[in-house]
């Protein structure tokens, strides 16, 4: 048999891309993964378009592979993901050494595209095809897996927040059918997975076809709850307007559903929320959190914020700071607004970089303090830890609590995939330390 060729994939951006990269590696028969681009026969950049100058960064990253390609003309270089979707053929115009371009909806066609490129063509596939990429990918031989995995259940977004490229790069909201998801979940569990994170750009808007009609995310979670051997369920990312009653209730009643919720609000000012096209107010968001906390008092909230959106005044920013204090997030991600070509807010008058930077640092100061306090509050508590891998020190294991805090532990005989009750003894800069309870 011929030596397998080597595939190097570099993944940028969200968890959806991590998931897509895994699928692309699986679909490339005849290839094994490598961690070093230097010995690869194919290099694939799975790109993200959400951050500023994303395309420019991809072009400069590609530039780094120029020498490799010159030394090894057989090397295939591909660009996948959201920058591929947005830029299309422009990528080959700017970087002629790129052999193929594939969008997030067409990656099941990667083997064909690779074959075409080896035959001297320069294929660009950024279609939104009729056939279902997930169905095309099923039934492939699969290696055993670590204890945690992502499972994509929904893709795309119809919300059109004024700052966001997702509705353009990932397209309209589409949900996978229930049976497909359950099959994939069972398959993951057979391969050693204990925790599944359901992924979607708008995951709580899930409305997949199942027995008897259209299923909500909550109904899907209850079905996954029945999968033997699956211990933990998470989902991300949610929109406040799709936080339905049954999903809130599931947080209180479904034991496998972890007490962690990523629910971005972006701003605390109603004026800015309106300009962002978020279609909810700060008060509605706070009421929602109140209801979620009634259902599950210990839930750890996580969020996203954008500062310096066009027309944001100091008063608007203060409203965001007030909301931050009111919620006290266990984790929060914050960004300076930056323009994305083709989105409505990009056309508006922009705030100065100085104002944005100054507000971001004030916001992050509070976020960091809250994260710290929430994490420190874990000391003395008993949490459940799913162990994932050995730590840096001899005999150490690292895992995640139900609240998604990293927990380090010295213990003999623990292995990846073990779930243990752990008493937290110490809170460090980025993780907790504990002992088996
Ligand atoms: N500028 C700054 N932040 C953005 N995000 C999305 N688009 C932009 C933008 N144009 C942030 C939002 C979103 C997160 C994934 O990235 O907070 O929730
Ligand atoms: Fe982007 Fe999320 Fe808004 Fe959709 S809901 S447009 S993915 S920020």
CSV table of C-alpha atoms and ligand atoms in Angstrom, one decimal:
chain,number,residue,atom,x,y,z
A,1,UNK,CA,0.0,0.0,0.0
A,2,UNK,CA,1.1,3.5,-0.7
A,3,UNK,CA,2.3,5.7,2.2
A,4,UNK,CA,-0.6,7.9,3.3
A,5,UNK,CA,-0.2,11.5,2.3
A,6,UNK,CA,-0.1,14.1,5.0
A,7,UNK,CA,-2.7,16.8,5.7
A,8,UNK,CA,-2.0,19.9,7.7
A,9,UNK,CA,-5.1,21.9,8.8
A,10,UNK,CA,-4.9,25.2,10.5
A,11,UNK,CA,-8.2,26.2,12.1
A,12,UNK,CA,-9.2,29.8,12.9
A,13,UNK,CA,-12.3,31.2,14.7
A,14,UNK,CA,-15.2,29.4,16.2
A,15,UNK,CA,-16.0,25.9,17.4
A,16,UNK,CA,-18.0,25.4,14.3
A,17,UNK,CA,-14.7,25.6,12.4
A,18,UNK,CA,-13.1,23.2,14.7
A,19,UNK,CA,-15.9,20.7,14.0
A,20,UNK,CA,-15.7,21.4,10.2
A,21,UNK,CA,-11.9,20.8,10.3
A,22,UNK,CA,-12.4,17.4,11.9
A,23,UNK,CA,-15.0,16.5,9.2
A,24,UNK,CA,-12.6,17.6,6.5
A,25,UNK,CA,-9.8,15.5,7.9
A,26,UNK,CA,-12.1,12.5,7.9
A,27,UNK,CA,-13.3,13.0,4.4
A,28,UNK,CA,-9.8,13.1,3.0
A,29,UNK,CA,-9.2,9.4,2.4
A,30,UNK,CA,-5.6,8.5,1.8
A,31,UNK,CA,-4.4,11.4,4.1
A,32,UNK,CA,-3.3,11.3,7.7
A,33,UNK,CA,-3.1,14.5,9.8
A,34,UNK,CA,0.2,16.2,10.5
A,35,UNK,CA,1.0,19.0,12.9
A,36,UNK,CA,3.8,20.5,10.8
A,37,UNK,CA,3.2,22.3,7.5
A,38,UNK,CA,6.8,21.5,6.4
A,39,UNK,CA,6.0,17.8,5.9
A,40,UNK,CA,2.5,18.2,4.6
A,41,UNK,CA,1.3,17.1,1.1
A,42,UNK,CA,-1.7,19.3,1.5
A,43,UNK,CA,-2.2,22.5,3.6
A,44,UNK,CA,-5.7,23.6,4.4
A,45,UNK,CA,-6.5,26.9,6.1
A,46,UNK,CA,-10.0,26.8,7.6
A,47,UNK,CA,-10.6,30.5,7.9
A,48,UNK,CA,-12.8,32.8,10.0
A,49,UNK,CA,-14.2,36.1,8.8
A,50,UNK,CA,-15.5,37.5,12.1
A,51,UNK,CA,-12.5,39.5,13.2
A,52,UNK,CA,-11.1,42.6,11.5
A,53,UNK,CA,-9.0,42.3,8.4
A,54,UNK,CA,-9.6,38.6,8.4
A,55,UNK,CA,-9.0,38.2,4.7
A,56,UNK,CA,-5.7,40.2,4.9
A,57,UNK,CA,-4.5,37.9,7.6
A,58,UNK,CA,-5.2,34.9,5.5
A,59,UNK,CA,-3.3,36.4,2.6
A,60,UNK,CA,-0.3,37.0,4.7
A,61,UNK,CA,-0.5,33.5,6.3
A,62,UNK,CA,-0.6,32.1,2.8
A,63,UNK,CA,2.5,34.1,1.9
A,64,UNK,CA,4.4,32.1,4.5
A,65,UNK,CA,3.8,28.9,2.5
A,66,UNK,CA,5.3,30.3,-0.7
A,67,UNK,CA,8.7,28.8,-0.1
A,68,UNK,CA,7.3,25.4,0.8
A,69,UNK,CA,5.3,25.4,-2.4
A,70,UNK,CA,8.4,26.4,-4.4
A,71,UNK,CA,10.4,23.5,-2.9
A,72,UNK,CA,7.5,21.0,-3.4
A,73,UNK,CA,5.3,21.8,-6.4
A,74,UNK,CA,3.1,18.8,-5.6
A,75,UNK,CA,2.0,20.4,-2.3
A,76,UNK,CA,-1.7,21.3,-2.5
A,77,UNK,CA,-2.8,24.5,-0.7
A,78,UNK,CA,-6.5,25.0,0.0
A,79,UNK,CA,-8.5,27.8,1.7
A,80,UNK,CA,-11.7,26.7,3.4
A,81,UNK,CA,-14.2,28.4,5.7
A,82,UNK,CA,-15.8,31.8,5.8
A,83,UNK,CA,-13.0,33.8,4.2
A,84,UNK,CA,-13.1,31.3,1.3
A,85,UNK,CA,-16.9,31.9,1.1
A,86,UNK,CA,-16.5,35.7,1.2
A,87,UNK,CA,-13.5,36.0,-1.2
A,88,UNK,CA,-14.0,33.2,-3.6
A,89,UNK,CA,-11.8,33.4,-6.7
A,90,UNK,CA,-10.2,36.6,-5.5
A,91,UNK,CA,-8.0,34.4,-3.3
A,92,UNK,CA,-6.3,32.8,-6.3
A,93,UNK,CA,-5.9,36.2,-7.9
A,94,UNK,CA,-4.1,37.5,-4.8
A,95,UNK,CA,-2.2,34.3,-4.0
A,96,UNK,CA,-1.8,32.3,-7.2
A,97,UNK,CA,-0.2,29.4,-5.4
A,98,UNK,CA,-3.5,28.5,-3.8
A,99,UNK,CA,-4.9,25.4,-5.5
A,100,UNK,CA,-8.4,25.2,-4.3
A,101,UNK,CA,-11.0,27.3,-2.5
A,102,UNK,CA,-13.9,25.6,-0.6
A,103,UNK,CA,-16.8,27.2,1.3
A,104,UNK,CA,-18.3,25.8,4.6
A,105,UNK,CA,-21.3,24.3,2.8
A,106,UNK,CA,-19.3,22.3,0.2
A,107,UNK,CA,-16.4,20.8,2.2
A,108,UNK,CA,-17.8,17.2,1.6
A,109,UNK,CA,-16.6,17.8,-2.0
A,110,UNK,CA,-13.0,18.4,-0.9
A,111,UNK,CA,-11.7,15.0,-2.3
A,112,UNK,CA,-13.1,15.9,-5.7
A,113,UNK,CA,-11.6,19.4,-5.5
A,114,UNK,CA,-8.3,18.0,-4.5
A,115,UNK,CA,-8.3,15.6,-7.5
A,116,UNK,CA,-9.3,18.4,-9.8
A,117,UNK,CA,-6.4,20.5,-8.6
A,118,UNK,CA,-4.0,17.6,-9.0
A,119,UNK,CA,-5.3,17.4,-12.6
A,120,UNK,CA,-4.2,21.0,-13.2
A,121,UNK,CA,-7.4,22.9,-12.5
A,122,UNK,CA,-8.0,25.6,-9.9
A,123,UNK,CA,-11.4,24.7,-8.4
A,124,UNK,CA,-13.5,27.2,-6.4
A,125,UNK,CA,-16.5,25.8,-4.7
A,126,UNK,CA,-18.5,28.2,-2.7
A,127,UNK,CA,-22.0,26.9,-3.5
A,128,UNK,CA,-24.8,26.3,-1.1
A,129,UNK,CA,-25.4,22.8,-2.6
A,130,UNK,CA,-28.7,21.0,-2.6
A,131,UNK,CA,-27.2,17.8,-1.2
A,132,UNK,CA,-26.6,17.5,2.5
A,133,UNK,CA,-22.9,17.6,3.4
A,134,UNK,CA,-23.6,15.7,6.7
A,135,UNK,CA,-25.2,12.8,4.9
A,136,UNK,CA,-22.3,12.6,2.4
A,137,UNK,CA,-19.9,12.3,5.3
A,138,UNK,CA,-21.6,9.6,7.3
A,139,UNK,CA,-20.5,6.0,7.6
A,140,UNK,CA,-16.8,6.7,7.2
A,141,UNK,CA,-14.3,4.7,9.3
A,142,UNK,CA,-13.7,6.6,12.5
A,143,UNK,CA,-10.9,6.6,15.1
A,144,UNK,CA,-11.5,6.7,18.8
A,145,UNK,CA,-12.0,10.1,20.3
A,146,UNK,CA,-11.3,12.1,23.5
A,147,UNK,CA,-14.0,12.5,26.1
A,148,UNK,CA,-15.5,15.7,24.6
A,149,UNK,CA,-16.8,16.5,21.1
A,150,UNK,CA,-18.7,19.1,19.1
A,151,UNK,CA,-21.7,18.1,17.2
A,152,UNK,CA,-23.1,20.6,14.6
A,153,UNK,CA,-26.9,20.7,14.7
A,154,UNK,CA,-27.7,24.0,13.1
A,155,UNK,CA,-25.9,26.4,10.8
A,156,UNK,CA,-26.4,29.9,9.5
A,157,UNK,CA,-28.4,32.8,10.8
A,158,UNK,CA,-31.4,34.9,9.7
A,159,UNK,CA,-31.0,37.6,12.4
A,160,UNK,CA,-28.8,40.0,10.5
A,161,UNK,CA,-27.3,41.9,13.4
A,162,UNK,CA,-25.9,45.1,11.8
A,163,UNK,CA,-22.3,44.3,12.7
A,164,UNK,CA,-22.1,40.6,11.7
A,165,UNK,CA,-21.0,38.7,8.6
A,166,UNK,CA,-22.4,35.3,9.6
A,167,UNK,CA,-25.7,35.6,7.7
A,168,UNK,CA,-23.6,36.3,4.6
A,169,UNK,CA,-20.8,33.7,5.0
A,170,UNK,CA,-22.8,30.9,6.5
A,171,UNK,CA,-26.1,31.6,4.8
A,172,UNK,CA,-29.7,31.2,6.1
A,173,UNK,CA,-30.5,29.2,9.2
A,174,UNK,CA,-30.7,25.4,8.5
A,175,UNK,CA,-31.3,22.7,11.1
A,176,UNK,CA,-30.2,19.1,10.8
A,177,UNK,CA,-32.8,16.4,11.1
A,178,UNK,CA,-33.1,14.8,14.6
A,179,UNK,CA,-32.3,11.3,13.5
A,180,UNK,CA,-29.0,12.3,11.9
A,181,UNK,CA,-28.0,14.0,15.1
A,182,UNK,CA,-28.9,11.1,17.4
A,183,UNK,CA,-27.0,8.7,15.1
A,184,UNK,CA,-23.9,10.9,15.2
A,185,UNK,CA,-24.2,11.3,19.0
A,186,UNK,CA,-24.4,7.5,19.5
A,187,UNK,CA,-21.5,7.1,17.2
A,188,UNK,CA,-19.4,9.6,19.2
A,189,UNK,CA,-20.3,7.9,22.5
A,190,UNK,CA,-19.2,4.5,21.0
A,191,UNK,CA,-15.9,6.1,20.2
A,192,UNK,CA,-15.4,7.3,23.8
A,193,UNK,CA,-17.1,10.7,24.0
A,194,UNK,CA,-18.8,11.6,27.3
A,195,UNK,CA,-19.7,15.2,26.7
A,196,UNK,CA,-21.2,16.7,23.6
A,197,UNK,CA,-21.5,20.4,22.8
A,198,UNK,CA,-24.2,21.0,20.3
A,199,UNK,CA,-23.1,23.7,17.8
A,200,UNK,CA,-24.9,26.3,15.8
A,201,UNK,CA,-24.5,30.0,15.0
A,202,UNK,CA,-28.0,30.3,16.4
A,203,UNK,CA,-28.3,27.0,18.2
A,204,UNK,CA,-31.4,27.7,20.3
A,205,UNK,CA,-33.3,28.6,17.1
A,206,UNK,CA,-32.9,24.9,16.2
A,207,UNK,CA,-36.0,23.5,14.5
A,208,UNK,CA,-35.1,20.2,13.0
A,209,UNK,CA,-37.4,17.6,11.5
A,210,UNK,CA,-38.1,14.7,13.9
A,211,UNK,CA,-40.8,12.2,14.7
A,212,UNK,CA,-44.2,14.0,14.7
A,213,UNK,CA,-43.0,17.3,13.2
A,214,UNK,CA,-40.5,20.0,14.0
A,215,UNK,CA,-38.4,19.6,17.2
A,216,UNK,CA,-37.1,22.4,19.4
A,217,UNK,CA,-33.6,22.3,20.9
A,218,UNK,CA,-35.0,21.4,24.3
A,219,UNK,CA,-36.8,18.4,22.7
A,220,UNK,CA,-33.6,17.4,21.0
A,221,UNK,CA,-31.7,17.7,24.3
A,222,UNK,CA,-34.2,15.4,26.0
A,223,UNK,CA,-33.7,12.8,23.3
A,224,UNK,CA,-29.9,13.0,23.7
A,225,UNK,CA,-30.5,12.7,27.5
A,226,UNK,CA,-31.5,9.1,26.7
A,227,UNK,CA,-28.2,8.2,25.0
A,228,UNK,CA,-26.5,5.7,27.4
A,229,UNK,CA,-22.9,6.6,28.1
A,230,UNK,CA,-23.4,10.3,27.2
A,231,UNK,CA,-22.9,12.1,30.5
A,232,UNK,CA,-22.9,15.8,29.6
A,233,UNK,CA,-24.7,18.0,27.1
A,234,UNK,CA,-23.9,21.7,26.3
A,235,UNK,CA,-24.9,24.0,23.5
A,236,UNK,CA,-23.6,27.2,21.9
A,237,UNK,CA,-24.2,29.9,20.7
A,238,UNK,CA,-27.6,31.2,21.7
A,239,UNK,CA,-29.6,34.3,20.9
A,240,UNK,CA,-31.8,35.8,23.7
A,241,UNK,CA,-34.9,35.9,21.5
A,242,UNK,CA,-34.8,32.2,21.0
A,243,UNK,CA,-34.5,31.2,24.7
A,244,UNK,CA,-37.8,29.3,24.7
A,245,UNK,CA,-39.7,28.2,27.8
A,246,UNK,CA,-38.9,24.5,27.3
A,247,UNK,CA,-35.2,25.3,27.0
A,248,UNK,CA,-35.2,27.3,30.2
A,249,UNK,CA,-37.1,24.5,31.9
A,250,UNK,CA,-34.6,21.9,30.7
A,251,UNK,CA,-31.8,23.8,32.5
A,252,UNK,CA,-33.6,23.1,35.7
A,253,UNK,CA,-34.7,19.5,35.1
A,254,UNK,CA,-32.3,17.8,32.6
A,255,UNK,CA,-29.4,16.4,34.7
A,256,UNK,CA,-27.2,15.9,31.7
A,257,UNK,CA,-27.6,19.5,30.6
A,258,UNK,CA,-24.6,21.5,32.1
A,259,UNK,CA,-25.2,24.7,34.1
A,260,UNK,CA,-23.4,26.9,31.7
A,261,UNK,CA,-25.0,29.2,29.2
A,262,UNK,CA,-23.4,31.5,26.6
A,263,UNK,CA,-25.9,34.2,25.9
A,264,UNK,CA,-24.4,37.2,24.1
A,265,UNK,CA,-26.1,40.5,24.7
A,266,UNK,CA,-23.5,42.8,22.9
A,267,UNK,CA,-24.7,46.0,24.6
A,268,UNK,CA,-26.6,47.3,27.6
A,269,UNK,CA,-28.1,50.3,25.8
A,270,UNK,CA,-31.5,50.0,24.2
A,271,UNK,CA,-30.6,52.6,21.6
A,272,UNK,CA,-27.5,50.7,20.5
A,273,UNK,CA,-29.3,47.3,20.7
A,274,UNK,CA,-31.8,48.8,18.3
A,275,UNK,CA,-29.1,50.1,16.0
A,276,UNK,CA,-27.5,46.7,16.1
A,277,UNK,CA,-30.8,45.1,15.0
A,278,UNK,CA,-30.9,42.9,18.1
A,279,UNK,CA,-34.6,43.2,18.6
A,280,UNK,CA,-34.6,42.9,22.4
A,281,UNK,CA,-34.0,45.5,25.1
A,282,UNK,CA,-31.6,45.3,28.0
A,283,UNK,CA,-34.5,44.9,30.4
A,284,UNK,CA,-35.9,42.0,28.5
A,285,UNK,CA,-32.5,40.4,28.5
A,286,UNK,CA,-32.1,40.8,32.3
A,287,UNK,CA,-35.6,39.4,32.9
A,288,UNK,CA,-34.7,36.4,30.8
A,289,UNK,CA,-31.6,35.8,32.9
A,290,UNK,CA,-33.7,36.1,36.0
A,291,UNK,CA,-36.0,33.3,34.7
A,292,UNK,CA,-33.0,31.2,33.7
A,293,UNK,CA,-31.5,31.6,37.2
A,294,UNK,CA,-34.9,30.7,38.8
A,295,UNK,CA,-34.8,27.5,36.8
A,296,UNK,CA,-31.1,26.8,37.6
A,297,UNK,CA,-29.8,29.1,40.4
A,298,UNK,CA,-26.1,28.0,40.0
A,299,UNK,CA,-25.9,28.5,36.3
A,300,UNK,CA,-22.8,30.2,35.0
A,301,UNK,CA,-23.5,32.9,32.5
A,302,UNK,CA,-21.2,33.8,29.7
A,303,UNK,CA,-21.6,36.6,27.2
A,304,UNK,CA,-20.2,38.7,24.3
A,305,UNK,CA,-19.9,42.5,24.1
A,306,UNK,CA,-19.1,44.9,21.4
A,307,UNK,CA,-17.9,48.4,22.5
A,308,UNK,CA,-17.6,51.5,20.3
A,309,UNK,CA,-20.5,50.6,18.0
A,310,UNK,CA,-21.4,53.6,15.8
A,311,UNK,CA,-23.3,56.2,17.8
A,312,UNK,CA,-22.4,54.7,21.2
A,313,UNK,CA,-22.1,57.6,23.7
A,314,UNK,CA,-20.5,57.5,27.1
A,315,UNK,CA,-24.1,57.1,28.5
A,316,UNK,CA,-24.7,54.1,26.2
A,317,UNK,CA,-21.5,52.6,27.3
A,318,UNK,CA,-22.4,53.2,31.0
A,319,UNK,CA,-25.6,51.2,30.3
A,320,UNK,CA,-23.4,48.3,29.2
A,321,UNK,CA,-21.3,48.6,32.4
A,322,UNK,CA,-24.5,48.6,34.4
A,323,UNK,CA,-25.8,45.4,32.7
A,324,UNK,CA,-22.4,43.8,33.3
A,325,UNK,CA,-22.8,44.5,37.1
A,326,UNK,CA,-26.3,43.2,37.1
A,327,UNK,CA,-25.5,39.9,35.5
A,328,UNK,CA,-22.0,39.1,36.7
A,329,UNK,CA,-20.8,36.8,34.0
A,330,UNK,CA,-18.5,33.9,34.8
A,331,UNK,CA,-16.9,34.4,31.3
A,332,UNK,CA,-17.3,37.2,28.9
A,333,UNK,CA,-15.7,38.0,25.6
A,334,UNK,CA,-15.4,41.6,24.5
A,335,UNK,CA,-14.5,43.3,21.3
A,336,UNK,CA,-14.0,46.7,19.8
A,337,UNK,CA,-16.5,47.2,17.0
A,338,UNK,CA,-14.8,47.0,13.7
A,339,UNK,CA,-16.3,47.2,10.3
A,340,UNK,CA,-17.1,44.2,8.1
A,341,UNK,CA,-17.6,45.0,4.5
A,342,UNK,CA,-21.1,44.4,3.3
A,343,UNK,CA,-22.8,44.8,6.7
A,344,UNK,CA,-25.0,47.7,7.5
A,345,UNK,CA,-23.0,49.2,10.3
A,346,UNK,CA,-19.9,49.4,8.2
A,347,UNK,CA,-21.5,52.3,6.3
A,348,UNK,CA,-22.1,54.4,9.4
A,349,UNK,CA,-19.9,57.0,11.0
A,350,UNK,CA,-17.3,55.4,13.2
A,351,UNK,CA,-16.0,56.2,16.6
A,352,UNK,CA,-12.4,56.9,17.1
A,353,UNK,CA,-10.0,54.1,17.9
A,354,UNK,CA,-9.0,55.9,21.2
A,355,UNK,CA,-12.5,56.0,22.4
A,356,UNK,CA,-13.0,52.3,21.6
A,357,UNK,CA,-9.8,51.2,23.3
A,358,UNK,CA,-10.5,53.2,26.4
A,359,UNK,CA,-14.0,51.8,26.8
A,360,UNK,CA,-12.8,48.3,26.0
A,361,UNK,CA,-10.2,48.4,28.8
A,362,UNK,CA,-12.8,49.7,31.3
A,363,UNK,CA,-15.2,47.0,30.3
A,364,UNK,CA,-12.5,44.3,30.5
A,365,UNK,CA,-11.4,45.4,33.9
A,366,UNK,CA,-14.9,44.6,35.3
A,367,UNK,CA,-15.2,41.4,33.3
A,368,UNK,CA,-11.9,40.1,34.6
A,369,UNK,CA,-12.8,41.0,38.2
A,370,UNK,CA,-16.2,39.1,37.9
A,371,UNK,CA,-14.6,36.1,36.2
A,372,UNK,CA,-12.1,36.0,39.1
A,373,UNK,CA,-14.8,36.3,41.7
A,374,UNK,CA,-17.0,33.6,40.2
A,375,UNK,CA,-14.0,31.3,39.9
A,376,UNK,CA,-12.8,32.0,43.5
A,377,UNK,CA,-16.3,31.3,44.7
A,378,UNK,CA,-15.8,27.7,43.7
A,379,UNK,CA,-13.2,27.1,46.5
A,380,UNK,CA,-14.7,24.8,49.1
A,381,UNK,CA,-17.4,23.6,46.8
A,382,UNK,CA,-17.8,20.1,45.3
A,383,UNK,CA,-17.9,20.0,41.6
A,384,UNK,CA,-18.0,17.3,39.0
A,385,UNK,CA,-15.0,17.0,36.8
A,386,UNK,CA,-14.7,15.2,33.4
A,387,UNK,CA,-11.0,14.5,33.0
A,388,UNK,CA,-9.6,15.2,29.6
A,389,UNK,CA,-5.9,14.8,29.6
A,390,UNK,CA,-2.7,14.7,31.7
A,391,UNK,CA,-1.5,18.0,33.1
A,392,UNK,CA,2.0,19.4,32.8
A,393,UNK,CA,3.2,18.0,36.2
A,394,UNK,CA,3.8,14.3,36.8
A,395,UNK,CA,0.7,12.5,37.9
A,396,UNK,CA,-1.5,15.4,37.2
A,397,UNK,CA,-4.8,15.3,35.3
A,398,UNK,CA,-6.8,18.2,33.9
A,399,UNK,CA,-10.5,18.3,33.3
A,400,UNK,CA,-13.5,20.6,33.2
A,401,UNK,CA,-16.1,21.2,35.9
A,402,UNK,CA,-19.8,21.4,34.9
A,403,UNK,CA,-19.3,25.2,34.9
A,404,UNK,CA,-16.5,24.8,32.3
A,405,UNK,CA,-13.7,25.8,34.7
A,406,UNK,CA,-10.5,24.0,34.1
A,407,UNK,CA,-9.6,21.8,37.2
A,408,UNK,CA,-6.2,20.4,38.0
A,409,UNK,CA,-5.7,17.5,40.3
A,410,UNK,CA,-3.0,15.1,41.5
A,411,UNK,CA,-4.3,11.6,41.6
A,412,UNK,CA,-3.2,8.1,40.8
A,413,UNK,CA,-5.1,5.9,38.3
A,414,UNK,CA,-7.3,8.6,36.8
A,415,UNK,CA,-7.7,8.5,33.1
A,416,UNK,CA,-9.2,10.7,30.4
A,417,UNK,CA,-13.0,10.2,30.3
A,418,UNK,CA,-13.3,9.6,34.1
A,419,UNK,CA,-15.9,11.7,35.9
A,420,UNK,CA,-15.3,12.4,39.5
A,421,UNK,CA,-16.6,14.5,42.3
A,422,UNK,CA,-13.9,17.0,43.2
A,423,UNK,CA,-13.5,19.3,46.2
A,424,UNK,CA,-12.0,22.6,45.1
A,425,UNK,CA,-9.2,23.7,47.3
A,426,UNK,CA,-7.5,26.5,45.4
A,427,UNK,CA,-8.2,29.1,42.6
A,428,UNK,CA,-5.3,30.0,40.4
A,429,UNK,CA,-4.9,32.5,37.6
A,430,UNK,CA,-6.6,30.4,34.9
A,431,UNK,CA,-7.7,27.2,36.6
A,432,UNK,CA,-8.9,25.6,39.8
A,433,UNK,CA,-7.1,22.9,41.9
A,434,UNK,CA,-8.8,20.2,43.8
A,435,UNK,CA,-8.8,16.8,45.4
A,436,UNK,CA,-11.1,13.8,44.9
A,437,UNK,CA,-14.0,14.3,47.2
B,1,LIG,N1,-16.9,43.8,15.4
B,1,LIG,C1,-16.6,43.4,16.7
B,1,LIG,N2,-17.1,42.3,17.2
B,1,LIG,C2,-17.9,41.5,16.5
B,1,LIG,N3,-18.5,40.3,16.7
B,1,LIG,C3,-19.1,39.9,15.6
B,1,LIG,N4,-19.0,40.9,14.6
B,1,LIG,C4,-18.2,41.9,15.1
B,1,LIG,C5,-17.7,43.1,14.6
B,1,LIG,N5,-18.0,43.5,13.4
B,1,LIG,C6,-18.4,39.7,18.0
B,1,LIG,C7,-19.8,39.6,18.6
B,1,LIG,C8,-20.1,38.1,18.5
B,1,LIG,C9,-18.8,37.5,18.6
B,1,LIG,C10,-18.7,36.1,18.1
B,1,LIG,O1,-17.9,38.3,17.8
B,1,LIG,O2,-19.7,39.9,20.0
B,1,LIG,O3,-21.1,37.6,19.5
B,2,LIG,FE1,-24.3,37.2,13.8
B,2,LIG,FE2,-25.2,36.0,16.0
B,2,LIG,FE3,-26.4,38.2,15.1
B,2,LIG,FE4,-26.7,35.9,13.8
B,2,LIG,S1,-27.4,36.4,15.8
B,2,LIG,S2,-26.2,38.0,12.9
B,2,LIG,S3,-24.6,35.0,14.1
B,2,LIG,S4,-24.3,38.0,16.0
